[in-house]
Coordinates of C-alpha atoms in Angstrom, one line a residue:
Chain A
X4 CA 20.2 -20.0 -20.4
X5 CA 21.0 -16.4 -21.0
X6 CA 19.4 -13.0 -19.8
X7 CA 16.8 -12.9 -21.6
X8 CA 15.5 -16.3 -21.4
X9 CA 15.9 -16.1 -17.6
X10 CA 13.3 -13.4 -18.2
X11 CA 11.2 -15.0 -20.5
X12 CA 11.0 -17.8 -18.0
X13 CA 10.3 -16.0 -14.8
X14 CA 7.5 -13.8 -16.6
X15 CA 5.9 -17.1 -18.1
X16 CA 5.8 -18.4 -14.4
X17 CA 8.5 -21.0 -14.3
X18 CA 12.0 -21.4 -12.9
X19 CA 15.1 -20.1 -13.8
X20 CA 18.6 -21.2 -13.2
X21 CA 18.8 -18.9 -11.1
X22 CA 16.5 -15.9 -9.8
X23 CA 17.6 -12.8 -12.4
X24 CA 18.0 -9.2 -11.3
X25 CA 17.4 -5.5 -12.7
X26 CA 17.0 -2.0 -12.1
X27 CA 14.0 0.1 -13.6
X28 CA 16.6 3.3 -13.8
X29 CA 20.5 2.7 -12.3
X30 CA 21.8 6.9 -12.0
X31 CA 24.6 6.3 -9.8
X32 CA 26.9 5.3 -12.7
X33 CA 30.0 7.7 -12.0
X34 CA 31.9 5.3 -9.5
X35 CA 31.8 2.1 -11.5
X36 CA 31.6 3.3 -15.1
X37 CA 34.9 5.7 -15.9
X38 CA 32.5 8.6 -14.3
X39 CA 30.2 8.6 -17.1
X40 CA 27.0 9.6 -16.4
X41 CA 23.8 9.5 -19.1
X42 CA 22.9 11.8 -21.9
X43 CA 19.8 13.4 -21.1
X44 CA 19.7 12.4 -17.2
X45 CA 20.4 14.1 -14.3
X46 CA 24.1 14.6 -14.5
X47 CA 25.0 15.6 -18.3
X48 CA 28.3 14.7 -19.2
X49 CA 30.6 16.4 -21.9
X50 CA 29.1 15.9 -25.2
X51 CA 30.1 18.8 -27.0
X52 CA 30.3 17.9 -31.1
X53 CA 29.0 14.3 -30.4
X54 CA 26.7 13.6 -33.3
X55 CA 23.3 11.8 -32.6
X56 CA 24.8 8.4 -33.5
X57 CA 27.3 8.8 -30.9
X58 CA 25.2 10.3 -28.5
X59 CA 22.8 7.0 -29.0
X60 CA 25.9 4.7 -28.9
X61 CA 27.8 6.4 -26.0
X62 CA 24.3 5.5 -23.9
X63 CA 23.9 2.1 -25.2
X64 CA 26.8 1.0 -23.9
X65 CA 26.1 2.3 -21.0
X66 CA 23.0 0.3 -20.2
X67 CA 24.9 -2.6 -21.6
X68 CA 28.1 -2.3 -18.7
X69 CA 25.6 -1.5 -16.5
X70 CA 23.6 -4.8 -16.6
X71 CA 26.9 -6.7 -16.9
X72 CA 28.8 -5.1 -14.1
X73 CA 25.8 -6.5 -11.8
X74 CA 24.3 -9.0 -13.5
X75 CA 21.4 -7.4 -14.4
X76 CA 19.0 -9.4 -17.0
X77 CA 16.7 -7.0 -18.5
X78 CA 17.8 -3.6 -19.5
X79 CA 14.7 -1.2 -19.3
X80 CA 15.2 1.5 -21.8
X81 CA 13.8 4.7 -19.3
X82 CA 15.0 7.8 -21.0
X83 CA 15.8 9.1 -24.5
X84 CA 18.4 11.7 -24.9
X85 CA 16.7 14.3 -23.6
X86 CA 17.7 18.2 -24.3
X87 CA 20.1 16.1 -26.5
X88 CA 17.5 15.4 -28.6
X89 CA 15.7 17.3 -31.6
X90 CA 11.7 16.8 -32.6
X91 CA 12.7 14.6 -35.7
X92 CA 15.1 11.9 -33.7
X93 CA 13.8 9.1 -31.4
X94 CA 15.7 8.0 -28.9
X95 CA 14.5 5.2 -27.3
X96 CA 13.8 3.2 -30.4
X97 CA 17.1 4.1 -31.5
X98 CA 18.9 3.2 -28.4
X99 CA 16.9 0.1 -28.4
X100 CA 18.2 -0.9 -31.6
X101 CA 21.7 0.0 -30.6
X102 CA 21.8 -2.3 -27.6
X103 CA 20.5 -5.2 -29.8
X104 CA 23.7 -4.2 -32.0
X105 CA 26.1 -4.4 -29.7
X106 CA 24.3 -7.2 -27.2
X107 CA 22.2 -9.4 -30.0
X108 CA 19.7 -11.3 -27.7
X109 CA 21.7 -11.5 -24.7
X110 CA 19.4 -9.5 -22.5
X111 CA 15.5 -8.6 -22.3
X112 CA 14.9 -5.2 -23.2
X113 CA 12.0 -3.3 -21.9
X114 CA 10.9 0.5 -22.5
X115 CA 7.9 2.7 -21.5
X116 CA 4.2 2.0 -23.1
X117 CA 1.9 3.2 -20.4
X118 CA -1.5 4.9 -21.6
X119 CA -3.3 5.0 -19.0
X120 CA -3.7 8.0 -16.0
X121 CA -1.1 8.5 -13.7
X122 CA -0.7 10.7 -10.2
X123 CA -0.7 13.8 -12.0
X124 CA 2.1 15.4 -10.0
X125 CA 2.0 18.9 -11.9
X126 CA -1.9 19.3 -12.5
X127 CA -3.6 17.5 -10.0
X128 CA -6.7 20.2 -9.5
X129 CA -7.0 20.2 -13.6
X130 CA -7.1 16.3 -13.2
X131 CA -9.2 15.8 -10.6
X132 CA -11.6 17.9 -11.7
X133 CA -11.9 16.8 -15.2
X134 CA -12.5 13.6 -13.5
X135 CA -15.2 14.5 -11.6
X136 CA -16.8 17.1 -13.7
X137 CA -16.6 15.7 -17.2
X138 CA -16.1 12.1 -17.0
X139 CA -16.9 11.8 -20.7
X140 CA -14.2 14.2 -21.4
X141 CA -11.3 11.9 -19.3
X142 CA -12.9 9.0 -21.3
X143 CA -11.8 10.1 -24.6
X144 CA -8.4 11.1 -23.2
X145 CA -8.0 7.5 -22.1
X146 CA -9.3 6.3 -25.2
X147 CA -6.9 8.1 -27.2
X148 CA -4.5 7.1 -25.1
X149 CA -4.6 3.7 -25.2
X150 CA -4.7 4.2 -29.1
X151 CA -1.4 5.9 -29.1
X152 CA 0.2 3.5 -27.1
X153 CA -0.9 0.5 -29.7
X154 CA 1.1 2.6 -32.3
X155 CA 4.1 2.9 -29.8
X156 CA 4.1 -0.5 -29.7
X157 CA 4.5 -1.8 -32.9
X158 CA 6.8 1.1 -33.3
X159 CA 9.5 -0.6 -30.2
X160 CA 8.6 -4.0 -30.8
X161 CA 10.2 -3.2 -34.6
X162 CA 13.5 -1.9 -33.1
X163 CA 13.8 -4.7 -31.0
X164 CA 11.7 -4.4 -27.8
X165 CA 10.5 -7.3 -25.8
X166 CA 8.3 -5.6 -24.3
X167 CA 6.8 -2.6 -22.1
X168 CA 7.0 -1.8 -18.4
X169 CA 4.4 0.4 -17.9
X170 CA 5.2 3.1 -15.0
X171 CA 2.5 4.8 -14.5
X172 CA 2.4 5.8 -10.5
X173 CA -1.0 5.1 -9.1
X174 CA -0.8 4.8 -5.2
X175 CA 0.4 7.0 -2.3
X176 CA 1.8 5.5 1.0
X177 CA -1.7 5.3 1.9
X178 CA -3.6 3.9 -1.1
X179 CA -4.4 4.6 -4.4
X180 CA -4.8 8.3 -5.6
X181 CA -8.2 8.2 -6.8
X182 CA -11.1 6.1 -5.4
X183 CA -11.4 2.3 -6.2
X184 CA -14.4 3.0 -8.2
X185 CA -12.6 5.2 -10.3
X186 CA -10.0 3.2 -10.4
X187 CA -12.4 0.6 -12.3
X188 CA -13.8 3.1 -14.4
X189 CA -11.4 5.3 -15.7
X190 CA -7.4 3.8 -15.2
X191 CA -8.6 -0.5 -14.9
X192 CA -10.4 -1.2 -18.4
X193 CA -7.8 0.8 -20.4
X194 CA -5.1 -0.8 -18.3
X195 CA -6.7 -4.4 -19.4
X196 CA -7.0 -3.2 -23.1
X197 CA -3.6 -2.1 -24.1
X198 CA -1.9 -5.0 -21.6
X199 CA -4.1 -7.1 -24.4
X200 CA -3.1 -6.0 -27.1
X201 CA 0.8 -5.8 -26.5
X202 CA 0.5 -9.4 -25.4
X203 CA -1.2 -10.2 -28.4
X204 CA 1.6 -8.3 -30.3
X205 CA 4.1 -10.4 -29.1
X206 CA 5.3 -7.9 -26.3
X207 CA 6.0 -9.2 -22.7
X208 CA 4.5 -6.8 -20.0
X209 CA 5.4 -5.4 -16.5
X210 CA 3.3 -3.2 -14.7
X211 CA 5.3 -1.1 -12.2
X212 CA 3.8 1.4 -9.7
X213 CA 4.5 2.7 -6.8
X214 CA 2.9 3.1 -3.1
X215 CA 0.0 1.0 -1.4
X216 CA -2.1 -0.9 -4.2
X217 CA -3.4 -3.3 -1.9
X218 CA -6.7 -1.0 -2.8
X219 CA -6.6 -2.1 -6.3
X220 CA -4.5 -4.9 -6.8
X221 CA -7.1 -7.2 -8.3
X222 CA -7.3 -4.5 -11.0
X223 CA -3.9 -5.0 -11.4
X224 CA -3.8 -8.9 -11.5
X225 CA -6.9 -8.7 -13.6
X226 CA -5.2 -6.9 -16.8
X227 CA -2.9 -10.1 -16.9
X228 CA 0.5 -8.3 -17.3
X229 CA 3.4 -10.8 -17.1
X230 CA 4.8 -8.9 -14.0
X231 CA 4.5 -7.0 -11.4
X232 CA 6.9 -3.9 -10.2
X233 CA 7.9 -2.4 -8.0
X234 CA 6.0 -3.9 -4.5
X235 CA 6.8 -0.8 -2.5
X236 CA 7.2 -1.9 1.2
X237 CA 7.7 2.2 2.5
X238 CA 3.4 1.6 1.4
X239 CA 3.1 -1.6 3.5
X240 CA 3.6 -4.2 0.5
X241 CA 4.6 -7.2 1.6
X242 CA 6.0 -9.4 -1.1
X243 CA 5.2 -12.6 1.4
X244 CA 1.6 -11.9 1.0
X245 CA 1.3 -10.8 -2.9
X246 CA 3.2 -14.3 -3.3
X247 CA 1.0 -16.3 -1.8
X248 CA -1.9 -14.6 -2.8
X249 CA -0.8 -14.0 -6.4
X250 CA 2.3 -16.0 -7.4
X251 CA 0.8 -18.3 -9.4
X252 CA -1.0 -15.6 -11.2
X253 CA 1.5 -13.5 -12.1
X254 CA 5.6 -13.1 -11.9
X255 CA 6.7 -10.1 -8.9
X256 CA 9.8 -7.7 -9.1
X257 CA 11.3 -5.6 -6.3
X258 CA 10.3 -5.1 -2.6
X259 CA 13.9 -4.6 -1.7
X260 CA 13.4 -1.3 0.8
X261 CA 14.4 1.9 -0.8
X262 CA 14.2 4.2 1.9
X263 CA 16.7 1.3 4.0
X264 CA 18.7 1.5 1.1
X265 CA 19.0 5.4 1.2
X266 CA 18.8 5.9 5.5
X267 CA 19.0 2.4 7.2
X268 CA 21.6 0.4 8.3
X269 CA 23.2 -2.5 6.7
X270 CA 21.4 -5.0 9.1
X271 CA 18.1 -4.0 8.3
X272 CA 19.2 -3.5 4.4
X273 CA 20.2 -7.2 4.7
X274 CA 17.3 -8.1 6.3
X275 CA 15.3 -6.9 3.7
X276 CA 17.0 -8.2 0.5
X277 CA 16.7 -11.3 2.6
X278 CA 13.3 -11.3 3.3
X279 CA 12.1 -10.7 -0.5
X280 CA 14.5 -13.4 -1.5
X281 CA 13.4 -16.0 1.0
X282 CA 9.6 -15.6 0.4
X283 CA 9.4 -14.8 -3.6
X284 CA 12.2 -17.0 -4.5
X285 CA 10.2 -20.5 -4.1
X286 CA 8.0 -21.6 -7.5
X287 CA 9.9 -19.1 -9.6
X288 CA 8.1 -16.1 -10.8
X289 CA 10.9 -13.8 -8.8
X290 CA 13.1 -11.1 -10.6
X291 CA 15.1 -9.4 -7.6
X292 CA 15.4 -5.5 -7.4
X293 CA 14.9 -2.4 -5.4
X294 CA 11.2 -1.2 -4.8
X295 CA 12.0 1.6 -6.9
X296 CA 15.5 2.3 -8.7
X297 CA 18.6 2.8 -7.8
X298 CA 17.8 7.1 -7.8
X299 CA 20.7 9.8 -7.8
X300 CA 22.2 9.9 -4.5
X301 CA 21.9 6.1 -3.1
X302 CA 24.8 5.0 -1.3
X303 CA 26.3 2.6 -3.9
X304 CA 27.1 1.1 -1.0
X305 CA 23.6 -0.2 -0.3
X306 CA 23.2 -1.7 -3.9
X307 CA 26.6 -3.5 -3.2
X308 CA 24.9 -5.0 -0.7
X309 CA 21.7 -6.3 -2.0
X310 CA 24.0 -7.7 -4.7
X311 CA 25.8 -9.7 -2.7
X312 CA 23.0 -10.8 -0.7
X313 CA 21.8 -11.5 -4.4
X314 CA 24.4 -13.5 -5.5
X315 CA 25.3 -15.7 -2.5
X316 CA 21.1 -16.6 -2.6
X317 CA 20.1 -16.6 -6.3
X318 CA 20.6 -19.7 -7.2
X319 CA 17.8 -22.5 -7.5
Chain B
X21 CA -30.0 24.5 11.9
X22 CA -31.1 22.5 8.9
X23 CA -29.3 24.6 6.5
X24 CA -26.2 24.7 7.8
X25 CA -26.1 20.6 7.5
X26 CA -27.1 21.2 4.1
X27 CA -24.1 23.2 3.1
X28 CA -21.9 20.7 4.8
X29 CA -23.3 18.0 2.8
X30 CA -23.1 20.0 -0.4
X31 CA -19.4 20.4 0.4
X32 CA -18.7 17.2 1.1
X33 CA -20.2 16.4 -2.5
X34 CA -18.6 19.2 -3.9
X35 CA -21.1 21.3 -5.2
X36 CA -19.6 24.6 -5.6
X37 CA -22.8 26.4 -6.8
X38 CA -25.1 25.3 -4.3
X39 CA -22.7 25.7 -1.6
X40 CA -22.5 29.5 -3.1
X41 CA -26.1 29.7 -3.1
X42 CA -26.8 28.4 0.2
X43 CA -24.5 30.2 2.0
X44 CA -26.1 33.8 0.5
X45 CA -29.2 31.6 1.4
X46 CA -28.0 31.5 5.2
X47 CA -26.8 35.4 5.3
X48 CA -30.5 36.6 3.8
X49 CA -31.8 34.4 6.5
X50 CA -29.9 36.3 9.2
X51 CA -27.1 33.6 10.2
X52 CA -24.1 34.7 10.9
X53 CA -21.4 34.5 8.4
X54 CA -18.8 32.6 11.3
X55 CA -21.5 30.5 12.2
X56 CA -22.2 29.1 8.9
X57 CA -18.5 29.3 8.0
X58 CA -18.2 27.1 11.3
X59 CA -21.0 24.7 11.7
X60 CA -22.0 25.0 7.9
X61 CA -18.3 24.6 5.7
X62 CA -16.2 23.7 8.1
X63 CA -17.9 21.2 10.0
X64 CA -18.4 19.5 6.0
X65 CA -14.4 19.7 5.6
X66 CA -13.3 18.2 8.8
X67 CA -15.8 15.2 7.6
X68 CA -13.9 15.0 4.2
X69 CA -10.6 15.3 6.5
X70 CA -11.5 12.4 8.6
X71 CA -13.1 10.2 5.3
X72 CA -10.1 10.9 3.3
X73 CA -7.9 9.5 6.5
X74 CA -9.8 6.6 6.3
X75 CA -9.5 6.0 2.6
X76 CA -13.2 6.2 2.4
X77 CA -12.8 9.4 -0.1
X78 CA -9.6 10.3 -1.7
X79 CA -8.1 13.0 -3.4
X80 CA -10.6 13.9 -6.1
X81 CA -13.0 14.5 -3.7
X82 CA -11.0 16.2 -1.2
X83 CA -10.1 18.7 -4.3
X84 CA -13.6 19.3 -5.2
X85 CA -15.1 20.1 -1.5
X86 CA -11.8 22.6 -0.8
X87 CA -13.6 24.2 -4.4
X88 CA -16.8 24.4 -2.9
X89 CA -15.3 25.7 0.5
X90 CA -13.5 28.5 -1.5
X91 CA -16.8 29.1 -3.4
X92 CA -18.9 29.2 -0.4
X93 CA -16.0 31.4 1.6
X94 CA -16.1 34.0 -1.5
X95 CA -19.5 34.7 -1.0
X96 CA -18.9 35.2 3.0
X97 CA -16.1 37.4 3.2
X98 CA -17.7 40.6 3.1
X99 CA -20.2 39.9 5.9
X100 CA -17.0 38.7 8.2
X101 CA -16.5 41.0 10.5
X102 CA -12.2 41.5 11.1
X103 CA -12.7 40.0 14.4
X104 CA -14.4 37.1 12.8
X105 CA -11.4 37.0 9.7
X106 CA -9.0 36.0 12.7
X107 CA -7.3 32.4 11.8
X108 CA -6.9 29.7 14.5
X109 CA -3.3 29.7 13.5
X110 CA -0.9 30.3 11.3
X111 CA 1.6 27.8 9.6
X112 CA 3.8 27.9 7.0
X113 CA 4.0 25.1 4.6
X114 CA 6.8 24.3 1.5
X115 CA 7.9 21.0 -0.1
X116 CA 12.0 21.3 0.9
X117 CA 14.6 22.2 -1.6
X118 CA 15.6 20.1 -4.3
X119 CA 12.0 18.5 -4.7
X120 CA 9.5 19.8 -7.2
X121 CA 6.9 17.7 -6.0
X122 CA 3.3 19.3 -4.4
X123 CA 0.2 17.3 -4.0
X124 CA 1.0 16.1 -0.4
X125 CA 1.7 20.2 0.6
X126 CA -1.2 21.1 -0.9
X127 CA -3.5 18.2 0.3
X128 CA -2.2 19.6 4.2
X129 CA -2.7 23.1 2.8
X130 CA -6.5 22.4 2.4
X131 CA -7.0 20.6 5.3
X132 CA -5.3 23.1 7.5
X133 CA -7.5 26.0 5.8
X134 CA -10.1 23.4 5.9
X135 CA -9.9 24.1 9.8
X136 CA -9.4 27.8 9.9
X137 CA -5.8 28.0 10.1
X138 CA -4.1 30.5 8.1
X139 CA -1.4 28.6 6.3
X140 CA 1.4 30.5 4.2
X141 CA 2.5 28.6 1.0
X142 CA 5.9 29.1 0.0
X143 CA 5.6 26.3 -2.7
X144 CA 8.0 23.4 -3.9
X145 CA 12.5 23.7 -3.8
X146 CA 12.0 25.6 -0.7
X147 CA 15.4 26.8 0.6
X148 CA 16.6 27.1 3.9
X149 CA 17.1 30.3 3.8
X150 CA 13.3 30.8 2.3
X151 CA 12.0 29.2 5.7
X152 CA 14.0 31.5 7.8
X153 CA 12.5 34.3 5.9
X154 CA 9.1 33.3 6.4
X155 CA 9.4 32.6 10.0
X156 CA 10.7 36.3 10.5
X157 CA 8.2 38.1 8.4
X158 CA 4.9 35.6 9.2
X159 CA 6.0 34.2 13.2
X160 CA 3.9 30.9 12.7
X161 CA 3.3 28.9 15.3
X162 CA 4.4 26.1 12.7
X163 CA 6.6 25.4 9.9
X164 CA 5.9 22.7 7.7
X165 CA 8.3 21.0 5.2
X166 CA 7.5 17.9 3.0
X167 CA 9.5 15.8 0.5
X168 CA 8.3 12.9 -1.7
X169 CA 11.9 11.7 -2.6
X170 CA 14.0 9.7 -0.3
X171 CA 17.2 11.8 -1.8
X172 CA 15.8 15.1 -0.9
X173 CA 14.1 14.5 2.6
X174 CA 17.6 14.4 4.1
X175 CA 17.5 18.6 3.3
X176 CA 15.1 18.1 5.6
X177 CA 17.5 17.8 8.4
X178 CA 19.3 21.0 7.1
X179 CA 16.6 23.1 7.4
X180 CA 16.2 22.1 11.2
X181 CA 19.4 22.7 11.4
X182 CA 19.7 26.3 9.5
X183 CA 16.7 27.3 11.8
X184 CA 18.8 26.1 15.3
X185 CA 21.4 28.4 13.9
X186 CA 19.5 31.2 13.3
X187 CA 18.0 31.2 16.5
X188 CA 14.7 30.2 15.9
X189 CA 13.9 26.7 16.7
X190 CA 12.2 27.9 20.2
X191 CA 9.8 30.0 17.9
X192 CA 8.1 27.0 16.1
X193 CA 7.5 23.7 16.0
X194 CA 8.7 21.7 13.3
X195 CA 6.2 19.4 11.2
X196 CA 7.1 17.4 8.6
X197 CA 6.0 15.0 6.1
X198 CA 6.1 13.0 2.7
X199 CA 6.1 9.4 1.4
X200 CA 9.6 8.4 2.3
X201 CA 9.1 10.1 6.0
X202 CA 8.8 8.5 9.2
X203 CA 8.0 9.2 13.0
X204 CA 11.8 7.4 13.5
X205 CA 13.7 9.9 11.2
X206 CA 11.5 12.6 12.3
X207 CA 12.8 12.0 15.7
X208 CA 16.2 11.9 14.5
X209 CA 16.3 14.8 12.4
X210 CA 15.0 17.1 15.8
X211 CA 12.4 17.9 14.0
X212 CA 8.5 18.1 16.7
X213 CA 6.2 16.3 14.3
X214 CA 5.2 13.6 11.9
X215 CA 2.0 13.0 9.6
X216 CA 1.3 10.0 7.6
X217 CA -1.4 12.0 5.8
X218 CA -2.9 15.8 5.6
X219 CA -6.1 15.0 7.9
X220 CA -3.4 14.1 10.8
X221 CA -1.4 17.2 9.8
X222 CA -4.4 19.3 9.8
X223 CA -5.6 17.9 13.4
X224 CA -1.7 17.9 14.7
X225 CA -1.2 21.6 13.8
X226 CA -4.9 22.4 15.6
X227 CA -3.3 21.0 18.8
X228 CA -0.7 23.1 18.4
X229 CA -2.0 26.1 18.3
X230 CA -4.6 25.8 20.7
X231 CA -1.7 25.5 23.4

């Protein structure tokens, strides 16, 4: 069995050889990786003269020694090249097709497709009025939306996707951003549409956001994605719960504490790799990882962690 | 008075227009502007504060009652008196440096005002020395800082610290908030208070400056 089969199983609700692991977005590449760092993230190494083909290759390969170095499964494409990056190119498709080049089917590969409304963290007045004030308006939007995003997906399924996680961010801490009525009026039967029709494409589906969605989780579970991400428990998730409640309904990835991993100590980091693997593990239907990504600044010692904790309990 | 309950519940539904109208409604009729700011608008935002606590409204709501509260404050302002203009405090409120992101300062921002604080916004990648700055020029009773990101609420702890050294922490108390914060790091930064949520914050820095 190799990566990407692991995946394929876990998202079609069986049992692996072992439980697989990922990271949505890994930016803490400098200790492990000869200090490189990716184009168009956070950090921007030295590419001075690289041509686009390079730039796209140099960035492949990272993914690619990222997911071997710890064993990761799926390789989600999150980022094209940026600044790096002129109108005409297209990065993710291209680095998409790149890893396939230099990695054939060995892993799962996954890249953004999300239509549908988010937290909108830069024009949340504008949003929340339009919601409010011209419904019809925000219907269109998500209508168009959802048509862009069936185009997307033929377009990433050609270069060699597998599939989508879809990130939009619907939940605080506290619960969802909007109202669960509006939830099943404006974000829920566009969510259910496009998760339809990239299934019926051929495309395997994750649907990752973070905070509370306790709120609107039948919503979720509803639009039949494949999986579920990222089970935040700083919001009160409780992967033991969603498992029992949901596991047969639908494959779950992450709940391994963030903020731990950023400010808690190794017990209660332990503790709560631990915890996801003891309760999600059982039936299948588990792909380990963070509740959110391993984010700029994370000790690296806190992912070593989890990954040992990962590898001395994955197997079935 | 009937109309003052009127203009609360026009708030809390967000009606901007009819809160306008009501209130000039209210003056014609002889009410006193604090009054009907009081018992009229801000009796109808505390009740959005404590719904939106409870998850029975949420932030689209919350959005469009501050709206109607502005509208409905517009149209009062030159029948306050300056003795009636004076705030019940004064805070000062910015998302801490190296974070960009707003809604949960902004969300306290209106439910502070909501409660006739007067709260100074020094907006998002707030520096230290921007809070120092503000606690000279404004002397709030409160500062405020929030971060959404787990990697920039330890600045956080900087800023508390920046504000020991300048010799200022006996000046104001220190609130602070955001998704990845709790009351355990709050306690271990030295900072005075947490908030899960904006209604607490809001109710928190009332306490506060009522003592």
């Amino acid at each position: 069995m190799n990566h990407r089969e692991r995946i394929i199983t876990v998202l079609n609700g069986g049992i692996p050889d072992y439980i697989p692991t990922f990271e949505l977005v890994f930016d803490e590449t400098e200790r492990d990786f000869e200090g490189r760092t990716w184009i168009g993230g956070p950090v921007d190494p030295d590419i001075e003269g690289m041509s686009y083909a390079d730039k796209i290759k140099y960035n492949a390969k990272l993914y690619i020694d990222v997911a071997k170095r710890f064993g990761h499964s799926m390789i989600f494409v999150n980022r094209n090249l940026g600044i790096h990056e002129n109108k005409n190119e297209t990065g993710v498709r291209d680095t998409i097709m790149e890893i396939r080049n230099q990695s054939g089917d060995e892993y799962m590969l996954m890249c953004h497709n999300d239509p549908t409304f988010m937290i909108p963290f830069n024009n949340m007045e504008d949003f929340c009025f339009n919601l409010m004030d011209r419904p019809e308006y925000m219907h269109e939007v998500a209508r168009n939306n959802v048509k862009d995003s069936k185009r997307i997906c033929h377009e990433m399924l050609e270069a060699g996707a597998d599939g989508f996680i879809l990130c939009c961010d619907y939940c605080f801490n506290s619960g969802p951003f909007i109202s669960p009525a509006q939830f099943e009026e404006f974000i829920a039967p566009y969510l259910k549409e496009a998760v339809k029709y990239f299934k019926n494409a051929g495309a395997y589906v994750i649907k990752h956001t973070d905070g509370n969605i306790m709120p609107i989780i039948d919503y979720l579970i509803d639009a039949e994605p494949h999986g579920l991400h990222s089970l935040d428990p700083m919001a009160g998730v409780d992967i033991k719960v969603i498992k029992e409640k949901y596991g047969d309904k639908i494959a779950l990835c992450g709940n391994v504490d963030c903020s731990l991993m950023q400010t808690g100590t190794r017990d209660q980091i332990r503790d709560s790799a631990e915890y996801c693997l003891k309760h999600a593990k059982h039936g299948g239907g588990y792909i380990f990882s963070t509740s959110n990504c391993v984010f700029r600044g994370m000790p690296l010692e806190s992912y070593d962690l989890i990954h040992e904790i990962w590898l001395a309990n994955r197997e079935y | 008075m009937k109309i003052l309950d009127t203009i609360s519940e026009m708030l809390q539904k967000g009606k901007a227009d009819e809160v306008k109208k009501l209130v000039q409604q209210g003056i014609d009729e002889g009410i006193n502007a604090k009054i009907i700011l009081e018992d009229g608008m801000m009796k109808g935002m505390n009740i959005i504060g404590v719904k939106f606590k409870n998850n029975e409204v949420y932030v689209p709501e919350v959005l469009v009652a501050a709206r109607a509260m502005n509208f409905g404050i517009e149209t009062l302002k030159p029948y306050m008196t300056e003795h009636e203009n004076i705030a019940k405090g004064k805070v000062v409120l910015g998302t801490v440096v190296g974070d960009l992101h707003n809604i949960g300062k902004n969300l306290v921002k209106i439910m502070m005002e909501g409660k006739g604080l007067e709260v100074i916004d020094l907006g998002v990648d707030v520096s230290s020395e921007k809070y120092i700055e503000a606690i000279k020029e404004h002397q709030p009773q409160i500062i405020g800082f929030s971060a959404l990101l787990t990697t920039t609420m330890i600045n956080m702890e900087k800023v508390v610290a920046t504000i020991k050294e300048a010799g200022l922490r006996d000046k104001v108390k220190i609130m602070i908030g955001g998704a990845p914060v709790t009351e355990e790091y709050c306690k271990t930064i030295g900072a005075d208070i947490y908030c899960s949520d904006a209604a607490s914050a809001a109710d928190a820095a009332i306490d506060v400056c009522a003592n």
